[in-house]
PDB file of C-alpha atoms in Angstrom:
ATOM      1  CA  UNK N 294      21.777 104.812  -9.948  1.00 51.00           C
ATOM      2  CA  UNK N 295      18.861 105.073 -12.203  1.00 53.00           C
ATOM      3  CA  UNK N 296      19.477 105.875 -16.021  1.00 53.00           C
ATOM      4  CA  UNK N 297      16.477 107.555 -17.917  1.00 66.00           C
ATOM      5  CA  UNK N 298      15.630 105.743 -21.026  1.00 67.00           C
ATOM      6  CA  UNK N 299      16.205 104.385 -23.596  1.00 89.00           C
ATOM      7  CA  UNK N 300      18.710 102.147 -22.583  1.00 93.00           C
ATOM      8  CA  UNK N 301      20.225  98.964 -24.557  1.00 92.00           C
ATOM      9  CA  UNK N 302      21.208  95.564 -23.659  1.00 91.00           C
ATOM     10  CA  UNK N 303      25.100  95.316 -24.523  1.00 90.00           C
ATOM     11  CA  UNK N 304      24.402  91.246 -24.779  1.00 86.00           C
ATOM     12  CA  UNK N 305      21.358  91.227 -27.602  1.00 89.00           C
ATOM     13  CA  UNK N 306      21.014  94.877 -28.547  1.00 91.00           C
ATOM     14  CA  UNK N 307      17.057  94.987 -27.006  1.00 92.00           C
ATOM     15  CA  UNK N 308      16.006  98.607 -26.190  1.00 94.00           C
ATOM     16  CA  UNK N 309      14.412  99.167 -22.867  1.00 93.00           C
ATOM     17  CA  UNK N 310      12.531 102.436 -21.664  1.00 92.00           C
ATOM     18  CA  UNK N 311      14.506 102.480 -17.995  1.00 91.00           C
ATOM     19  CA  UNK N 312      17.463 100.777 -16.289  1.00 91.00           C
ATOM     20  CA  UNK N 313      15.190  98.909 -14.282  1.00 91.00           C
ATOM     21  CA  UNK N 314      13.420  96.998 -17.027  1.00 91.00           C
ATOM     22  CA  UNK N 315      16.981  96.412 -18.490  1.00 91.00           C
ATOM     23  CA  UNK N 316      18.344  95.119 -15.156  1.00 89.00           C
ATOM     24  CA  UNK N 317      15.246  92.480 -14.776  1.00 88.00           C
ATOM     25  CA  UNK N 318      16.057  91.719 -18.400  1.00 88.00           C
ATOM     26  CA  UNK N 319      19.733  90.786 -17.608  1.00 86.00           C
ATOM     27  CA  UNK N 320      18.978  88.636 -14.516  1.00 82.00           C
ATOM     28  CA  UNK N 321      16.127  86.782 -16.449  1.00 78.00           C
ATOM     29  CA  UNK N 322      18.124  86.194 -19.510  1.00 79.00           C
ATOM     30  CA  UNK N 323      21.753  86.859 -19.330  1.00 79.00           C
ATOM     31  CA  UNK N 324      22.994  86.546 -15.685  1.00 77.00           C
ATOM     32  CA  UNK N 325      22.015  82.997 -14.837  1.00 69.00           C
ATOM     33  CA  UNK N 326      22.890  79.764 -16.433  1.00 69.00           C
ATOM     34  CA  UNK N 327      20.684  78.655 -19.777  1.00 80.00           C
ATOM     35  CA  UNK N 328      19.329  75.157 -19.069  1.00 88.00           C
ATOM     36  CA  UNK N 329      17.849  73.448 -21.831  1.00 92.00           C
ATOM     37  CA  UNK N 330      14.871  71.043 -21.795  1.00 94.00           C
ATOM     38  CA  UNK N 331      16.003  67.540 -21.679  1.00 94.00           C
ATOM     39  CA  UNK N 332      13.469  66.100 -23.928  1.00 95.00           C
ATOM     40  CA  UNK N 333      15.129  65.238 -27.602  1.00 93.00           C
ATOM     41  CA  UNK N 334      13.468  67.750 -30.120  1.00 92.00           C
ATOM     42  CA  UNK N 335      12.000  70.363 -27.953  1.00 92.00           C
ATOM     43  CA  UNK N 336      12.847  73.404 -29.322  1.00 83.00           C
ATOM     44  CA  UNK N 337      11.421  75.559 -26.143  1.00 80.00           C
ATOM     45  CA  UNK N 338      13.237  78.454 -24.545  1.00 76.00           C
ATOM     46  CA  UNK N 339      15.975  78.006 -22.098  1.00 85.00           C
ATOM     47  CA  UNK N 340      15.423  78.233 -18.538  1.00 86.00           C
ATOM     48  CA  UNK N 341      17.210  80.256 -15.940  1.00 79.00           C
ATOM     49  CA  UNK N 342      16.985  77.383 -13.073  1.00 82.00           C
ATOM     50  CA  UNK N 343      16.355  73.573 -12.781  1.00 86.00           C
ATOM     51  CA  UNK N 344      13.123  74.502 -10.862  1.00 85.00           C
ATOM     52  CA  UNK N 345      11.566  76.260 -14.148  1.00 87.00           C
ATOM     53  CA  UNK N 346      13.005  73.674 -16.509  1.00 90.00           C
ATOM     54  CA  UNK N 347      11.218  70.844 -14.837  1.00 89.00           C
ATOM     55  CA  UNK N 348       7.944  72.689 -14.394  1.00 87.00           C
ATOM     56  CA  UNK N 349       8.353  73.024 -18.276  1.00 91.00           C
ATOM     57  CA  UNK N 350       8.808  69.114 -18.348  1.00 91.00           C
ATOM     58  CA  UNK N 351       6.265  67.941 -16.256  1.00 86.00           C
ATOM     59  CA  UNK N 352       3.818  70.351 -18.273  1.00 86.00           C
ATOM     60  CA  UNK N 353       4.774  69.858 -21.643  1.00 92.00           C
ATOM     61  CA  UNK N 354       6.426  66.425 -21.657  1.00 93.00           C
ATOM     62  CA  UNK N 355       4.283  64.301 -19.146  1.00 88.00           C
ATOM     63  CA  UNK N 356       5.058  60.791 -20.752  1.00 92.00           C
ATOM     64  CA  UNK N 357       9.211  62.039 -20.047  1.00 92.00           C
ATOM     65  CA  UNK N 358       8.239  63.434 -16.748  1.00 88.00           C
ATOM     66  CA  UNK N 359       6.901  60.243 -15.320  1.00 86.00           C
ATOM     67  CA  UNK N 360       9.562  57.811 -16.615  1.00 89.00           C
ATOM     68  CA  UNK N 361      11.812  57.342 -13.378  1.00 89.00           C
ATOM     69  CA  UNK N 362      14.866  56.666 -15.712  1.00 94.00           C
ATOM     70  CA  UNK N 363      14.555  60.690 -16.619  1.00 89.00           C
ATOM     71  CA  UNK N 364      15.060  61.619 -13.001  1.00 88.00           C
ATOM     72  CA  UNK N 365      12.132  64.535 -13.180  1.00 84.00           C
ATOM     73  CA  UNK N 366      11.069  64.980  -9.523  1.00 82.00           C
ATOM     74  CA  UNK N 367       7.375  65.103  -9.248  1.00 79.00           C
ATOM     75  CA  UNK N 368       5.828  68.122  -8.019  1.00 77.00           C
ATOM     76  CA  UNK N 369       1.676  67.894  -8.118  1.00 74.00           C
ATOM     77  CA  UNK N 370       0.252  64.470  -7.487  1.00 79.00           C
ATOM     78  CA  UNK N 371      -3.312  62.662  -6.833  1.00 83.00           C
ATOM     79  CA  UNK N 372      -6.265  64.763  -5.351  1.00 87.00           C
ATOM     80  CA  UNK N 373      -6.465  63.647  -1.615  1.00 87.00           C
ATOM     81  CA  UNK N 374     -10.120  63.651  -1.576  1.00 88.00           C
ATOM     82  CA  UNK N 375     -12.079  60.128  -1.318  1.00 87.00           C
ATOM     83  CA  UNK N 376     -13.464  59.495  -4.684  1.00 88.00           C
ATOM     84  CA  UNK N 377     -11.634  61.934  -7.107  1.00 90.00           C
ATOM     85  CA  UNK N 378      -9.229  60.448  -9.282  1.00 88.00           C
ATOM     86  CA  UNK N 379      -7.811  63.979 -10.551  1.00 88.00           C
ATOM     87  CA  UNK N 380      -3.888  63.768 -11.226  1.00 83.00           C
ATOM     88  CA  UNK N 381      -1.790  66.920 -11.736  1.00 82.00           C
ATOM     89  CA  UNK N 382       1.720  67.283 -12.867  1.00 74.00           C
ATOM     90  CA  UNK N 383       2.241  70.560 -10.924  1.00 78.00           C
ATOM     91  CA  UNK N 384       1.527  71.593  -7.325  1.00 82.00           C
ATOM     92  CA  UNK N 385       0.063  74.910  -8.288  1.00 85.00           C
ATOM     93  CA  UNK N 386      -2.646  73.079 -10.765  1.00 86.00           C
ATOM     94  CA  UNK N 387      -3.351  70.412  -7.994  1.00 87.00           C
ATOM     95  CA  UNK N 388      -4.013  73.372  -5.365  1.00 89.00           C
ATOM     96  CA  UNK N 389      -6.026  75.109  -7.790  1.00 91.00           C
ATOM     97  CA  UNK N 390      -8.056  71.834  -8.291  1.00 91.00           C
ATOM     98  CA  UNK N 391      -8.727  71.250  -4.734  1.00 90.00           C
ATOM     99  CA  UNK N 392      -9.793  74.996  -4.345  1.00 91.00           C
ATOM    100  CA  UNK N 393     -12.278  74.914  -7.081  1.00 92.00           C
ATOM    101  CA  UNK N 394     -13.762  71.256  -7.027  1.00 91.00           C
ATOM    102  CA  UNK N 395     -13.290  70.448  -3.016  1.00 90.00           C
ATOM    103  CA  UNK N 396     -13.963  73.741  -1.101  1.00 83.00           C
ATOM    104  CA  UNK N 397     -17.365  72.715   0.084  1.00 77.00           C
ATOM    105  CA  UNK N 398     -15.496  69.717   1.678  1.00 70.00           C
ATOM    106  CA  UNK N 399     -13.894  70.272   5.229  1.00 58.00           C
ATOM    107  CA  UNK N 400     -10.369  68.778   5.380  1.00 51.00           C
ATOM    108  CA  UNK N 401     -11.133  66.087   8.046  1.00 47.00           C
ATOM    109  CA  UNK N 402     -13.945  64.484   5.956  1.00 47.00           C
ATOM    110  CA  UNK N 403     -13.531  62.929   2.592  1.00 47.00           C
ATOM    111  CA  UNK N 404      -9.714  63.179   2.706  1.00 46.00           C
ATOM    112  CA  UNK N 405      -7.514  60.110   2.416  1.00 43.00           C
ATOM    113  CA  UNK N 406      -5.212  59.444   5.080  1.00 42.00           C
ATOM    114  CA  UNK N 407      -1.407  59.938   4.198  1.00 40.00           C
ATOM    115  CA  UNK N 408       0.288  56.486   2.823  1.00 38.00           C
TER     116      UNK N 408
END
């Protein structure tokens, strides 16, 4: 069923041009558990799942994220190329760094072995 707009969210009253946008809104904001940022004093939005919350914490609160007692799983890491000291808190940023800075190097040369 596809209702033509406008349609309104029964939870928060927001208006949407089509039912498909309302459904996306409901899935993103109202249908999933709302997980807050665990960092005291952070007034960030709530997150729909732990993966999104962890990503926020690793990006916005690096000191908190790297403290083992806070149990925030790591996602990024150190660049594997010899001589490069770049560290990233997120895997997507590490992959982008490797593509942009080391695209000229082959995987077999200049890469550290796994430890």
